[in-house]
PDB file of C-alpha atoms and ligand atoms in Angstrom:
ATOM      1  CA  MET A   1     -26.899 144.928-287.091  1.00 72.00           C
ATOM      2  CA  SER A   2     -24.091 143.296-288.730  1.00 78.00           C
ATOM      3  CA  THR A   3     -24.345 140.270-291.090  1.00 75.00           C
ATOM      4  CA  PRO A   4     -22.819 136.720-290.397  1.00 67.00           C
ATOM      5  CA  ALA A   5     -20.110 137.407-292.935  1.00 70.00           C
ATOM      6  CA  GLU A   6     -19.148 140.780-291.035  1.00 78.00           C
ATOM      7  CA  GLU A   7     -19.025 139.063-287.823  1.00 78.00           C
ATOM      8  CA  VAL A   8     -16.505 136.422-289.122  1.00 72.00           C
ATOM      9  CA  LYS A   9     -14.504 139.155-290.383  1.00 76.00           C
ATOM     10  CA  ALA A  10     -14.523 141.182-287.041  1.00 81.00           C
ATOM     11  CA  ILE A  11     -13.475 137.873-285.071  1.00 77.00           C
ATOM     12  CA  ALA A  12     -10.957 136.938-287.521  1.00 73.00           C
ATOM     13  CA  LYS A  13      -9.469 140.598-287.177  1.00 79.00           C
ATOM     14  CA  LYS A  14      -9.294 140.343-283.568  1.00 81.00           C
ATOM     15  CA  LYS A  15      -7.306 137.052-283.690  1.00 77.00           C
ATOM     16  CA  LYS A  16      -5.277 139.273-286.366  1.00 76.00           C
ATOM     17  CA  LYS A  17      -6.189 136.376-289.007  1.00 79.00           C
ATOM     18  CA  VAL A  18      -7.384 136.561-292.654  1.00 81.00           C
ATOM     19  CA  PRO A  19     -10.586 134.959-292.939  1.00 87.00           C
ATOM     20  CA  PHE A  20     -10.394 132.038-295.391  1.00 92.00           C
ATOM     21  CA  ASP A  21     -12.542 133.244-298.494  1.00 94.00           C
ATOM     22  CA  TYR A  22     -14.721 130.461-299.821  1.00 96.00           C
ATOM     23  CA  SER A  23     -16.353 132.606-302.397  1.00 95.00           C
ATOM     24  CA  PRO A  24     -14.008 131.408-305.496  1.00 96.00           C
ATOM     25  CA  TYR A  25     -15.215 127.872-304.971  1.00 98.00           C
ATOM     26  CA  ILE A  26     -18.976 128.567-304.326  1.00 98.00           C
ATOM     27  CA  ARG A  27     -21.492 128.851-307.385  1.00 97.00           C
ATOM     28  CA  GLY A  28     -23.181 132.097-305.922  1.00 95.00           C
ATOM     29  CA  GLY A  29     -26.271 131.550-308.138  1.00 96.00           C
ATOM     30  CA  LYS A  30     -26.901 128.191-306.959  1.00 96.00           C
ATOM     31  CA  LEU A  31     -27.727 129.525-303.326  1.00 95.00           C
ATOM     32  CA  PRO A  32     -29.583 129.315-301.185  1.00 96.00           C
ATOM     33  CA  HIS A  33     -28.645 125.559-300.502  1.00 97.00           C
ATOM     34  CA  ILE A  34     -31.170 122.871-299.560  1.00 97.00           C
ATOM     35  CA  TRP A  35     -29.664 121.840-296.335  1.00 98.00           C
ATOM     36  CA  CYS A  36     -31.626 122.215-293.252  1.00 98.00           C
ATOM     37  CA  PRO A  37     -30.512 124.263-290.192  1.00 96.00           C
ATOM     38  CA  GLY A  38     -27.831 122.288-288.093  1.00 96.00           C
ATOM     39  CA  CYS A  39     -27.346 119.658-291.090  1.00 98.00           C
ATOM     40  CA  GLY A  40     -23.411 118.588-290.953  1.00 98.00           C
ATOM     41  CA  HIS A  41     -23.066 118.629-294.749  1.00 98.00           C
ATOM     42  CA  GLY A  42     -22.379 122.331-294.733  1.00 97.00           C
ATOM     43  CA  ILE A  43     -19.702 121.824-292.164  1.00 97.00           C
ATOM     44  CA  VAL A  44     -17.889 118.973-294.236  1.00 98.00           C
ATOM     45  CA  LEU A  45     -18.028 121.194-297.360  1.00 98.00           C
ATOM     46  CA  LYS A  46     -16.163 124.314-295.560  1.00 98.00           C
ATOM     47  CA  SER A  47     -13.480 121.448-294.547  1.00 98.00           C
ATOM     48  CA  LEU A  48     -13.388 119.975-297.873  1.00 98.00           C
ATOM     49  CA  LEU A  49     -13.023 123.384-299.677  1.00 98.00           C
ATOM     50  CA  ARG A  50     -10.035 124.431-297.213  1.00 97.00           C
ATOM     51  CA  ALA A  51      -8.364 120.991-298.086  1.00 98.00           C
ATOM     52  CA  VAL A  52      -8.766 121.620-301.988  1.00 97.00           C
ATOM     53  CA  HIS A  53      -7.272 124.992-301.288  1.00 97.00           C
ATOM     54  CA  ALA A  54      -4.333 123.748-299.400  1.00 96.00           C
ATOM     55  CA  SER A  55      -3.657 121.178-301.948  1.00 95.00           C
ATOM     56  CA  GLY A  56      -2.921 123.747-304.228  1.00 95.00           C
ATOM     57  CA  LEU A  57      -4.990 121.990-306.890  1.00 94.00           C
ATOM     58  CA  ASN A  58      -6.421 124.173-309.692  1.00 96.00           C
ATOM     59  CA  GLN A  59     -10.147 124.070-309.962  1.00 97.00           C
ATOM     60  CA  ASP A  60     -10.276 123.213-313.491  1.00 97.00           C
ATOM     61  CA  ASP A  61      -8.242 120.076-312.685  1.00 97.00           C
ATOM     62  CA  VAL A  62     -10.825 118.636-310.007  1.00 98.00           C
ATOM     63  CA  ALA A  63     -13.894 116.829-310.856  1.00 98.00           C
ATOM     64  CA  MET A  64     -16.583 116.253-308.051  1.00 98.00           C
ATOM     65  CA  VAL A  65     -18.974 113.314-308.828  1.00 98.00           C
ATOM     66  CA  SER A  66     -22.088 112.385-306.683  1.00 98.00           C
ATOM     67  CA  GLY A  67     -25.045 110.042-306.650  1.00 98.00           C
ATOM     68  CA  ILE A  68     -28.349 111.249-305.054  1.00 98.00           C
ATOM     69  CA  GLY A  69     -28.888 112.498-301.555  1.00 98.00           C
ATOM     70  CA  CYS A  70     -28.810 115.422-299.578  1.00 98.00           C
ATOM     71  CA  SER A  71     -24.878 115.184-299.219  1.00 98.00           C
ATOM     72  CA  SER A  72     -25.100 114.334-303.097  1.00 98.00           C
ATOM     73  CA  ARG A  73     -26.276 117.801-303.849  1.00 98.00           C
ATOM     74  CA  THR A  74     -22.513 119.305-302.810  1.00 98.00           C
ATOM     75  CA  PRO A  75     -21.545 119.337-306.502  1.00 98.00           C
ATOM     76  CA  GLY A  76     -24.241 121.766-307.537  1.00 98.00           C
ATOM     77  CA  TYR A  77     -22.767 124.444-305.373  1.00 98.00           C
ATOM     78  CA  VAL A  78     -19.189 124.198-306.271  1.00 98.00           C
ATOM     79  CA  ASP A  79     -17.033 125.577-308.851  1.00 98.00           C
ATOM     80  CA  PHE A  80     -15.365 122.601-310.250  1.00 98.00           C
ATOM     81  CA  ASN A  81     -15.898 120.234-312.997  1.00 98.00           C
ATOM     82  CA  THR A  82     -19.127 118.451-311.545  1.00 98.00           C
ATOM     83  CA  LEU A  83     -21.437 115.513-311.925  1.00 98.00           C
ATOM     84  CA  HIS A  84     -24.728 114.852-310.109  1.00 98.00           C
ATOM     85  CA  THR A  85     -25.485 111.292-311.333  1.00 98.00           C
ATOM     86  CA  LEU A  86     -27.858 108.465-310.125  1.00 98.00           C
ATOM     87  CA  HIS A  87     -28.356 107.115-306.806  1.00 98.00           C
ATOM     88  CA  GLY A  88     -25.598 104.709-305.936  1.00 98.00           C
ATOM     89  CA  ARG A  89     -23.974 105.066-309.065  1.00 98.00           C
ATOM     90  CA  ALA A  90     -21.354 107.996-308.325  1.00 98.00           C
ATOM     91  CA  LEU A  91     -18.481 105.482-308.445  1.00 98.00           C
ATOM     92  CA  THR A  92     -19.288 104.111-311.779  1.00 98.00           C
ATOM     93  CA  PHE A  93     -19.373 107.481-313.345  1.00 98.00           C
ATOM     94  CA  ALA A  94     -16.306 108.642-311.629  1.00 98.00           C
ATOM     95  CA  THR A  95     -14.394 105.744-312.485  1.00 98.00           C
ATOM     96  CA  GLY A  96     -15.332 106.344-316.248  1.00 98.00           C
ATOM     97  CA  LEU A  97     -14.376 110.089-315.884  1.00 98.00           C
ATOM     98  CA  LYS A  98     -10.952 109.119-314.327  1.00 98.00           C
ATOM     99  CA  LEU A  99     -10.217 106.682-317.287  1.00 96.00           C
ATOM    100  CA  ALA A 100     -11.251 108.893-319.886  1.00 96.00           C
ATOM    101  CA  ASN A 101      -9.247 111.989-318.429  1.00 97.00           C
ATOM    102  CA  PRO A 102      -6.454 110.839-315.630  1.00 96.00           C
ATOM    103  CA  ARG A 103      -5.512 114.464-315.421  1.00 96.00           C
ATOM    104  CA  LEU A 104      -8.429 115.246-313.446  1.00 98.00           C
ATOM    105  CA  LYS A 105      -8.350 114.812-309.376  1.00 97.00           C
ATOM    106  CA  VAL A 106     -11.665 112.846-308.818  1.00 98.00           C
ATOM    107  CA  LEU A 107     -13.759 113.561-305.721  1.00 98.00           C
ATOM    108  CA  VAL A 108     -16.475 111.428-304.956  1.00 98.00           C
ATOM    109  CA  ILE A 109     -19.240 112.926-302.608  1.00 98.00           C
ATOM    110  CA  THR A 110     -21.558 110.114-301.350  1.00 98.00           C
ATOM    111  CA  GLY A 111     -23.793 109.488-298.346  1.00 98.00           C
ATOM    112  CA  ASP A 112     -24.129 106.119-296.451  1.00 98.00           C
ATOM    113  CA  GLY A 113     -27.115 105.193-298.307  1.00 98.00           C
ATOM    114  CA  ASP A 114     -25.706 105.918-301.548  1.00 98.00           C
ATOM    115  CA  ALA A 115     -22.251 104.355-300.869  1.00 98.00           C
ATOM    116  CA  LEU A 116     -23.442 101.332-298.859  1.00 98.00           C
ATOM    117  CA  ALA A 117     -26.738 100.477-299.662  1.00 98.00           C
ATOM    118  CA  ILE A 118     -27.777 100.802-303.187  1.00 98.00           C
ATOM    119  CA  GLY A 119     -24.266 101.535-304.258  1.00 98.00           C
ATOM    120  CA  GLY A 120     -22.525  98.956-302.110  1.00 98.00           C
ATOM    121  CA  ASN A 121     -21.244  96.801-304.759  1.00 98.00           C
ATOM    122  CA  HIS A 122     -19.780  99.635-306.297  1.00 98.00           C
ATOM    123  CA  PHE A 123     -17.994 100.725-303.436  1.00 98.00           C
ATOM    124  CA  ILE A 124     -16.629  97.369-303.003  1.00 98.00           C
ATOM    125  CA  HIS A 125     -15.287  97.138-306.385  1.00 98.00           C
ATOM    126  CA  ALA A 126     -14.032 100.676-306.556  1.00 97.00           C
ATOM    127  CA  CYS A 127     -11.898  99.867-303.391  1.00 98.00           C
ATOM    128  CA  ARG A 128     -10.596  96.663-304.904  1.00 97.00           C
ATOM    129  CA  ARG A 129      -9.350  98.316-307.941  1.00 96.00           C
ATOM    130  CA  ASN A 130      -7.474 100.914-306.216  1.00 97.00           C
ATOM    131  CA  LEU A 131      -8.189 103.608-308.851  1.00 98.00           C
ATOM    132  CA  ASP A 132      -6.789 107.045-307.929  1.00 98.00           C
ATOM    133  CA  LEU A 133     -10.235 108.375-306.578  1.00 98.00           C
ATOM    134  CA  THR A 134     -11.071 110.307-303.329  1.00 98.00           C
ATOM    135  CA  ILE A 135     -14.229 108.861-301.975  1.00 98.00           C
ATOM    136  CA  LEU A 136     -16.082 110.963-299.163  1.00 98.00           C
ATOM    137  CA  VAL A 137     -18.930 109.324-297.236  1.00 98.00           C
ATOM    138  CA  TYR A 138     -21.067 111.636-295.590  1.00 98.00           C
ATOM    139  CA  ASN A 139     -22.242 109.311-292.988  1.00 98.00           C
ATOM    140  CA  ASN A 140     -25.434 110.586-291.097  1.00 98.00           C
ATOM    141  CA  ASN A 141     -26.652 107.369-290.217  1.00 98.00           C
ATOM    142  CA  ILE A 142     -29.908 107.773-292.008  1.00 98.00           C
ATOM    143  CA  TYR A 143     -31.334 108.606-295.494  1.00 98.00           C
ATOM    144  CA  GLY A 144     -31.652 112.215-295.284  1.00 98.00           C
ATOM    145  CA  MET A 145     -33.366 112.995-298.669  1.00 98.00           C
ATOM    146  CA  THR A 146     -35.967 110.596-298.357  1.00 98.00           C
ATOM    147  CA  SER A 147     -37.318 111.230-294.549  1.00 98.00           C
ATOM    148  CA  GLY A 148     -35.253 109.044-292.680  1.00 98.00           C
ATOM    149  CA  GLN A 149     -35.303 105.463-293.612  1.00 98.00           C
ATOM    150  CA  SER A 150     -32.461 102.965-292.064  1.00 98.00           C
ATOM    151  CA  SER A 151     -29.387 102.986-293.897  1.00 98.00           C
ATOM    152  CA  PRO A 152     -26.483 100.254-293.496  1.00 98.00           C
ATOM    153  CA  THR A 153     -25.038 102.609-290.892  1.00 98.00           C
ATOM    154  CA  THR A 154     -28.061 103.342-288.744  1.00 98.00           C
ATOM    155  CA  PRO A 155     -27.188 101.913-285.145  1.00 97.00           C
ATOM    156  CA  GLN A 156     -28.946  98.933-283.636  1.00 97.00           C
ATOM    157  CA  GLY A 157     -31.763 100.234-281.681  1.00 97.00           C
ATOM    158  CA  LYS A 158     -32.059 103.450-283.167  1.00 97.00           C
ATOM    159  CA  ILE A 159     -35.383 104.872-284.557  1.00 98.00           C
ATOM    160  CA  SER A 160     -35.937 105.744-288.451  1.00 98.00           C
ATOM    161  CA  THR A 161     -39.051 105.569-290.325  1.00 97.00           C
ATOM    162  CA  THR A 162     -38.463 101.909-291.322  1.00 97.00           C
ATOM    163  CA  GLY A 163     -37.479 100.857-287.834  1.00 96.00           C
ATOM    164  CA  ARG A 164     -40.344 102.644-285.522  1.00 96.00           C
ATOM    165  CA  HIS A 165     -39.294 100.353-282.788  1.00 97.00           C
ATOM    166  CA  GLY A 166     -35.451 100.543-283.235  1.00 97.00           C
ATOM    167  CA  SER A 167     -33.425  99.092-286.208  1.00 96.00           C
ATOM    168  CA  VAL A 168     -32.442  95.495-285.811  1.00 96.00           C
ATOM    169  CA  ASP A 169     -30.056  95.095-288.487  1.00 96.00           C
ATOM    170  CA  PRO A 170     -26.292  95.242-287.595  1.00 96.00           C
ATOM    171  CA  VAL A 171     -24.371  97.991-288.933  1.00 96.00           C
ATOM    172  CA  PHE A 172     -21.411  98.317-291.352  1.00 94.00           C
ATOM    173  CA  ASP A 173     -18.261  99.786-290.495  1.00 97.00           C
ATOM    174  CA  THR A 174     -17.415 101.795-293.453  1.00 98.00           C
ATOM    175  CA  CYS A 175     -13.700 101.962-292.807  1.00 98.00           C
ATOM    176  CA  LYS A 176     -13.342  98.321-292.158  1.00 98.00           C
ATOM    177  CA  LEU A 177     -15.523  97.387-295.226  1.00 98.00           C
ATOM    178  CA  ALA A 178     -13.308  99.701-297.435  1.00 98.00           C
ATOM    179  CA  GLN A 179      -9.946  98.219-295.973  1.00 98.00           C
ATOM    180  CA  ALA A 180     -11.085  94.735-296.378  1.00 98.00           C
ATOM    181  CA  ALA A 181     -12.169  95.577-299.956  1.00 98.00           C
ATOM    182  CA  GLY A 182      -8.650  96.743-300.855  1.00 98.00           C
ATOM    183  CA  ALA A 183      -8.656 100.667-300.629  1.00 98.00           C
ATOM    184  CA  THR A 184      -5.198 101.844-300.039  1.00 98.00           C
ATOM    185  CA  PHE A 185      -5.698 104.644-297.778  1.00 98.00           C
ATOM    186  CA  VAL A 186      -8.816 104.577-295.052  1.00 98.00           C
ATOM    187  CA  ALA A 187      -9.455 107.226-292.496  1.00 98.00           C
ATOM    188  CA  ARG A 188     -12.496 108.608-290.298  1.00 98.00           C
ATOM    189  CA  GLY A 189     -13.243 112.189-289.500  1.00 98.00           C
ATOM    190  CA  THR A 190     -16.225 114.041-288.120  1.00 98.00           C
ATOM    191  CA  ALA A 191     -18.284 117.275-288.919  1.00 98.00           C
ATOM    192  CA  TYR A 192     -17.585 118.068-285.287  1.00 97.00           C
ATOM    193  CA  HIS A 193     -13.938 118.016-285.366  1.00 97.00           C
ATOM    194  CA  PHE A 194     -13.731 120.105-288.596  1.00 97.00           C
ATOM    195  CA  GLN A 195     -10.111 121.149-288.659  1.00 97.00           C
ATOM    196  CA  GLU A 196      -9.029 117.699-288.068  1.00 98.00           C
ATOM    197  CA  LEU A 197     -11.241 116.588-290.961  1.00 98.00           C
ATOM    198  CA  GLU A 198      -9.613 119.249-293.202  1.00 98.00           C
ATOM    199  CA  LYS A 199      -6.255 117.555-292.842  1.00 98.00           C
ATOM    200  CA  ILE A 200      -7.590 114.173-293.036  1.00 98.00           C
ATOM    201  CA  ILE A 201      -9.122 115.113-296.456  1.00 98.00           C
ATOM    202  CA  PHE A 202      -5.981 116.807-297.454  1.00 98.00           C
ATOM    203  CA  ASP A 203      -4.115 113.478-296.938  1.00 98.00           C
ATOM    204  CA  ALA A 204      -6.610 111.588-298.725  1.00 98.00           C
ATOM    205  CA  PHE A 205      -6.141 113.747-301.800  1.00 96.00           C
ATOM    206  CA  MET A 206      -2.469 113.374-301.703  1.00 96.00           C
ATOM    207  CA  HIS A 207      -3.000 109.648-301.817  1.00 97.00           C
ATOM    208  CA  LYS A 208      -2.198 107.820-304.969  1.00 96.00           C
ATOM    209  CA  GLY A 209      -4.930 104.956-305.235  1.00 97.00           C
ATOM    210  CA  THR A 210      -8.392 104.754-303.728  1.00 98.00           C
ATOM    211  CA  SER A 211      -8.873 106.700-300.706  1.00 98.00           C
ATOM    212  CA  VAL A 212     -11.942 106.469-298.435  1.00 98.00           C
ATOM    213  CA  VAL A 213     -12.965 108.910-295.702  1.00 98.00           C
ATOM    214  CA  ASP A 214     -15.846 107.975-293.600  1.00 98.00           C
ATOM    215  CA  ILE A 215     -17.114 111.227-292.051  1.00 98.00           C
ATOM    216  CA  LEU A 216     -19.476 111.037-289.164  1.00 98.00           C
ATOM    217  CA  ASP A 217     -22.054 113.638-289.886  1.00 97.00           C
ATOM    218  CA  ALA A 218     -25.541 114.692-288.574  1.00 97.00           C
ATOM    219  CA  CYS A 219     -28.936 114.816-289.911  1.00 98.00           C
ATOM    220  CA  PRO A 220     -30.858 116.638-287.071  1.00 98.00           C
ATOM    221  CA  THR A 221     -33.998 116.789-288.853  1.00 98.00           C
ATOM    222  CA  TYR A 222     -34.419 113.205-289.125  1.00 98.00           C
ATOM    223  CA  TYR A 223     -31.987 111.117-287.206  1.00 98.00           C
ATOM    224  CA  GLY A 224     -31.889 113.618-284.546  1.00 98.00           C
ATOM    225  CA  ARG A 225     -35.324 114.084-283.916  1.00 97.00           C
ATOM    226  CA  PHE A 226     -36.580 110.577-284.203  1.00 98.00           C
ATOM    227  CA  ASN A 227     -33.893 109.816-281.605  1.00 97.00           C
ATOM    228  CA  LYS A 228     -34.721 112.659-279.287  1.00 97.00           C
ATOM    229  CA  TYR A 229     -31.542 114.515-279.179  1.00 97.00           C
ATOM    230  CA  ALA A 230     -32.091 117.845-277.900  1.00 96.00           C
ATOM    231  CA  SER A 231     -30.500 119.872-280.581  1.00 96.00           C
ATOM    232  CA  ALA A 232     -28.239 119.682-283.435  1.00 96.00           C
ATOM    233  CA  THR A 233     -25.390 120.521-281.155  1.00 95.00           C
ATOM    234  CA  ASP A 234     -26.284 117.937-278.651  1.00 96.00           C
ATOM    235  CA  MET A 235     -26.520 115.430-281.401  1.00 96.00           C
ATOM    236  CA  MET A 236     -22.852 116.284-282.781  1.00 96.00           C
ATOM    237  CA  GLU A 237     -21.510 116.341-279.300  1.00 96.00           C
ATOM    238  CA  GLN A 238     -23.082 112.917-278.311  1.00 95.00           C
ATOM    239  CA  ILE A 239     -22.345 110.896-281.413  1.00 93.00           C
ATOM    240  CA  GLU A 240     -19.142 112.619-282.915  1.00 93.00           C
ATOM    241  CA  LYS A 241     -17.491 113.972-279.885  1.00 93.00           C
ATOM    242  CA  ASP A 242     -18.295 111.477-277.097  1.00 94.00           C
ATOM    243  CA  GLY A 243     -18.421 108.604-279.598  1.00 96.00           C
ATOM    244  CA  THR A 244     -15.083 108.789-281.055  1.00 97.00           C
ATOM    245  CA  VAL A 245     -11.333 108.830-280.067  1.00 97.00           C
ATOM    246  CA  SER A 246      -8.298 109.853-282.010  1.00 97.00           C
ATOM    247  CA  VAL A 247      -5.737 107.148-282.994  1.00 97.00           C
ATOM    248  CA  LYS A 248      -3.481 109.144-280.719  1.00 96.00           C
ATOM    249  CA  GLN A 249      -5.764 109.058-277.893  1.00 96.00           C
ATOM    250  CA  ALA A 250      -6.646 105.394-278.232  1.00 97.00           C
ATOM    251  CA  GLU A 251      -3.154 104.510-277.783  1.00 96.00           C
ATOM    252  CA  LYS A 252      -3.631 105.498-274.012  1.00 96.00           C
ATOM    253  CA  LEU A 253      -6.851 103.691-273.628  1.00 96.00           C
ATOM    254  CA  SER A 254      -7.599 100.150-272.299  1.00 96.00           C
ATOM    255  CA  PRO A 255      -9.833  97.824-274.478  1.00 95.00           C
ATOM    256  CA  GLU A 256     -12.547  98.350-272.100  1.00 95.00           C
ATOM    257  CA  GLU A 257     -12.592 102.132-272.614  1.00 94.00           C
ATOM    258  CA  LEU A 258     -12.518 101.785-276.211  1.00 95.00           C
ATOM    259  CA  GLN A 259     -15.419  99.549-276.355  1.00 93.00           C
ATOM    260  CA  ASP A 260     -18.129 101.400-278.296  1.00 90.00           C
ATOM    261  CA  LYS A 261     -15.958 104.054-279.601  1.00 96.00           C
ATOM    262  CA  LEU A 262     -15.038 104.676-283.177  1.00 97.00           C
ATOM    263  CA  LEU A 263     -11.547 105.571-284.178  1.00 98.00           C
ATOM    264  CA  ARG A 264     -10.905 108.790-285.883  1.00 98.00           C
ATOM    265  CA  GLY A 265      -7.712 109.573-287.985  1.00 98.00           C
ATOM    266  CA  ILE A 266      -6.035 107.499-290.647  1.00 98.00           C
ATOM    267  CA  LEU A 267      -6.795 103.883-289.984  1.00 98.00           C
ATOM    268  CA  HIS A 268      -4.886 102.464-292.774  1.00 98.00           C
ATOM    269  CA  LYS A 269      -2.380 103.422-295.396  1.00 98.00           C
ATOM    270  CA  ALA A 270      -0.922 100.761-297.768  1.00 97.00           C
ATOM    271  CA  GLU A 271       1.238 100.970-301.026  1.00 94.00           C
ATOM    272  CA  ARG A 272      -0.280  98.762-304.197  1.00 95.00           C
ATOM    273  CA  PRO A 273      -0.238  99.370-307.716  1.00 96.00           C
ATOM    274  CA  GLU A 274      -2.607 102.181-308.900  1.00 97.00           C
ATOM    275  CA  TYR A 275      -5.170 100.897-311.619  1.00 97.00           C
ATOM    276  CA  LEU A 276      -4.512 103.157-314.377  1.00 96.00           C
ATOM    277  CA  GLU A 277      -0.959 102.482-314.043  1.00 95.00           C
ATOM    278  CA  GLU A 278      -1.417  98.807-314.439  1.00 96.00           C
ATOM    279  CA  TYR A 279      -3.841  99.445-317.314  1.00 95.00           C
ATOM    280  CA  ASN A 280      -1.582 101.584-319.138  1.00 95.00           C
ATOM    281  CA  LYS A 281       1.168  98.942-318.931  1.00 95.00           C
ATOM    282  CA  LEU A 282      -0.973  96.695-320.436  1.00 96.00           C
ATOM    283  CA  VAL A 283      -2.181  98.741-323.329  1.00 94.00           C
ATOM    284  CA  THR A 284       1.676  99.710-323.920  1.00 95.00           C
ATOM    285  CA  SER A 285       2.639  95.993-323.942  1.00 96.00           C
ATOM    286  CA  LEU A 286      -0.104  94.988-326.130  1.00 96.00           C
ATOM    287  CA  GLN A 287       0.410  97.857-328.637  1.00 95.00           C
ATOM    288  CA  THR A 288       4.321  96.825-328.873  1.00 93.00           C
ATOM    289  CA  LYS A 289       3.384  93.344-329.280  1.00 85.00           C
ATOM    290  CA  LYS A 290       4.611  91.719-332.561  1.00 75.00           C
TER     291      LYS A 290
HETATM  292  C1  LIG B 301     -32.769 104.142-307.900  1.00 78.21           C
HETATM  293  C2  LIG B 301     -33.223 105.030-306.834  1.00 78.21           C
HETATM  294  N1  LIG B 301     -33.711 104.501-305.815  1.00 78.21           N
HETATM  295  C3  LIG B 301     -34.150 105.313-304.609  1.00 78.21           C
HETATM  296  C4  LIG B 301     -34.204 106.717-304.839  1.00 78.21           C
HETATM  297  C5  LIG B 301     -34.484 107.539-303.668  1.00 78.21           C
HETATM  298  N2  LIG B 301     -33.470 108.075-302.781  1.00 78.21           N
HETATM  299  C6  LIG B 301     -33.041 109.201-303.129  1.00 78.21           C
HETATM  300  S1  LIG B 301     -31.927 109.899-302.040  1.00 78.21           S
HETATM  301  C7  LIG B 301     -32.126 108.296-301.300  1.00 78.21           C
HETATM  302  C8  LIG B 301     -31.143 108.176-299.929  1.00 78.21           C
HETATM  303  C9  LIG B 301     -30.064 109.251-299.630  1.00 78.21           C
HETATM  304  O1  LIG B 301     -29.491 108.801-298.472  1.00 78.21           O
HETATM  305  P1  LIG B 301     -27.940 109.027-298.089  1.00 78.21           P
HETATM  306  O2  LIG B 301     -27.280 108.712-299.322  1.00 78.21           O
HETATM  307  O3  LIG B 301     -27.529 108.521-296.923  1.00 78.21           O
HETATM  308  O4  LIG B 301     -27.789 110.535-298.177  1.00 78.21           O
HETATM  309  P2  LIG B 301     -28.343 112.031-297.428  1.00 78.21           P
HETATM  310  O5  LIG B 301     -29.614 112.230-298.015  1.00 78.21           O
HETATM  311  O6  LIG B 301     -28.397 111.131-296.008  1.00 78.21           O
HETATM  312  O7  LIG B 301     -27.304 112.630-297.318  1.00 78.21           O
HETATM  313  C10 LIG B 301     -33.016 107.408-301.668  1.00 78.21           C
HETATM  314  C11 LIG B 301     -33.156 106.090-301.293  1.00 78.21           C
HETATM  315  C12 LIG B 301     -33.454 107.092-306.038  1.00 78.21           C
HETATM  316  N3  LIG B 301     -33.206 108.679-306.301  1.00 78.21           N
HETATM  317  N4  LIG B 301     -33.137 106.450-307.035  1.00 78.21           N
HETATM  318  S1  LIG B 302     -32.840 116.173-294.181  1.00 78.21           S
HETATM  319 FE1  LIG B 302     -30.936 115.590-292.971  1.00 78.21          FE
HETATM  320  S2  LIG B 302     -29.388 115.166-294.329  1.00 78.21           S
HETATM  321 FE2  LIG B 302     -30.836 115.990-295.395  1.00 78.21          FE
HETATM  322  S3  LIG B 302     -30.429 118.542-295.395  1.00 78.21           S
HETATM  323 FE3  LIG B 302     -31.898 118.003-293.721  1.00 78.21          FE
HETATM  324  S4  LIG B 302     -30.540 117.537-291.956  1.00 78.21           S
HETATM  325 FE4  LIG B 302     -29.342 117.743-293.780  1.00 78.21          FE
END
C-alpha cells in the first residue's frame, strides 16, 4: 500500500506538476502535531508556507509569533525564528521584536479568542500604530484548546460550552474592527478556499504596514460537534463555502443575496506612514537637535 506522500507524488506526476516540498519549512522532530483530524489549522499552515515560499523570503529573516491556543501552536512546527508566548499577548511580543530587529518579517499567528477576547485591546492598538506586522487570525468561532467556550466570533444561536442553549452575544467582525482601528491592509480568506488564501497571505506579506487576514477556519471537534455538522467537510462547506462570497462575485449580487454572507478577498488597502519609519524620523530629529 502506498503512503499519503507517495499518493500526492503520483497525482502530481499525472498532472505533470512537481509537488510542493514543505519539508524545508517543517521541524520534523516536533511532529506529530496536536491538531485533531479535520481541523482547519493544518490547511491554513500549508497556504501560509506556500505564500512564504512565493515571497522569496529567507527563513532566517522570518519571525513567527503566537499567543496560546491550538492555532498558536503553529510556530512550534515551523523552521523560522519562532516565539510561542502568552495567551492574548502575541502582538506585544511581536511589536517589541519588530522594533528591536526591523530586518525581520514578523508574522503573528493568533486565534479568534487569542486576538479578539483576551488580546482585543492589543489587537486594536497594533492596528492603530501601523507597524509592519502581518497578523493572521485563525478564526474557528470558538476556543478550541480549552474545549469549546464561546469566543467573540461565535455566531448568535450557536452552541458552545459557555452557551449550552445558544450564544446570545453579538459577534465581532474581525475585518471591520481591524479597518476601524487603522490597519492598512485587511482581508478575509478561508481554509476551504486554500489556493485563494495563499494569494491573500502573499499580498498581506508584501504590504508595508499592519496587515490583518481573518481566516475562516474549522474546529470540528468542538464547534462542529456541538452544532451538529455531519462531518468536518460538511462544516467547511456550510460555513466557508456557502457562507462567503468573493469581492468579485459580490459585485454582481443584490443586497438581499449578500445578506448573511461574509466577503472574501482584500477588503481594505490604504497608504499611511509605517510606525517604524515615523519612530526613526523622531529619533533622528532628536539626535540632530542642537
Ligand atoms: C491568561 C490565560 N487565560 C486563559 C488561558 C486558557 N486558554 C488557553 S488557549 C485559550 C483559548 C484559545 O482559543 P483561540 O485563541 O480561539 O484558539 P484555538 O484554540 O481555537 O485555535 C484559553 C482561554 C490561558 N492559557 N492564559
Ligand atoms: S480542538 Fe478544534 S481547534 Fe483544536 S486542534 Fe482540535 S479541531 Fe483544531
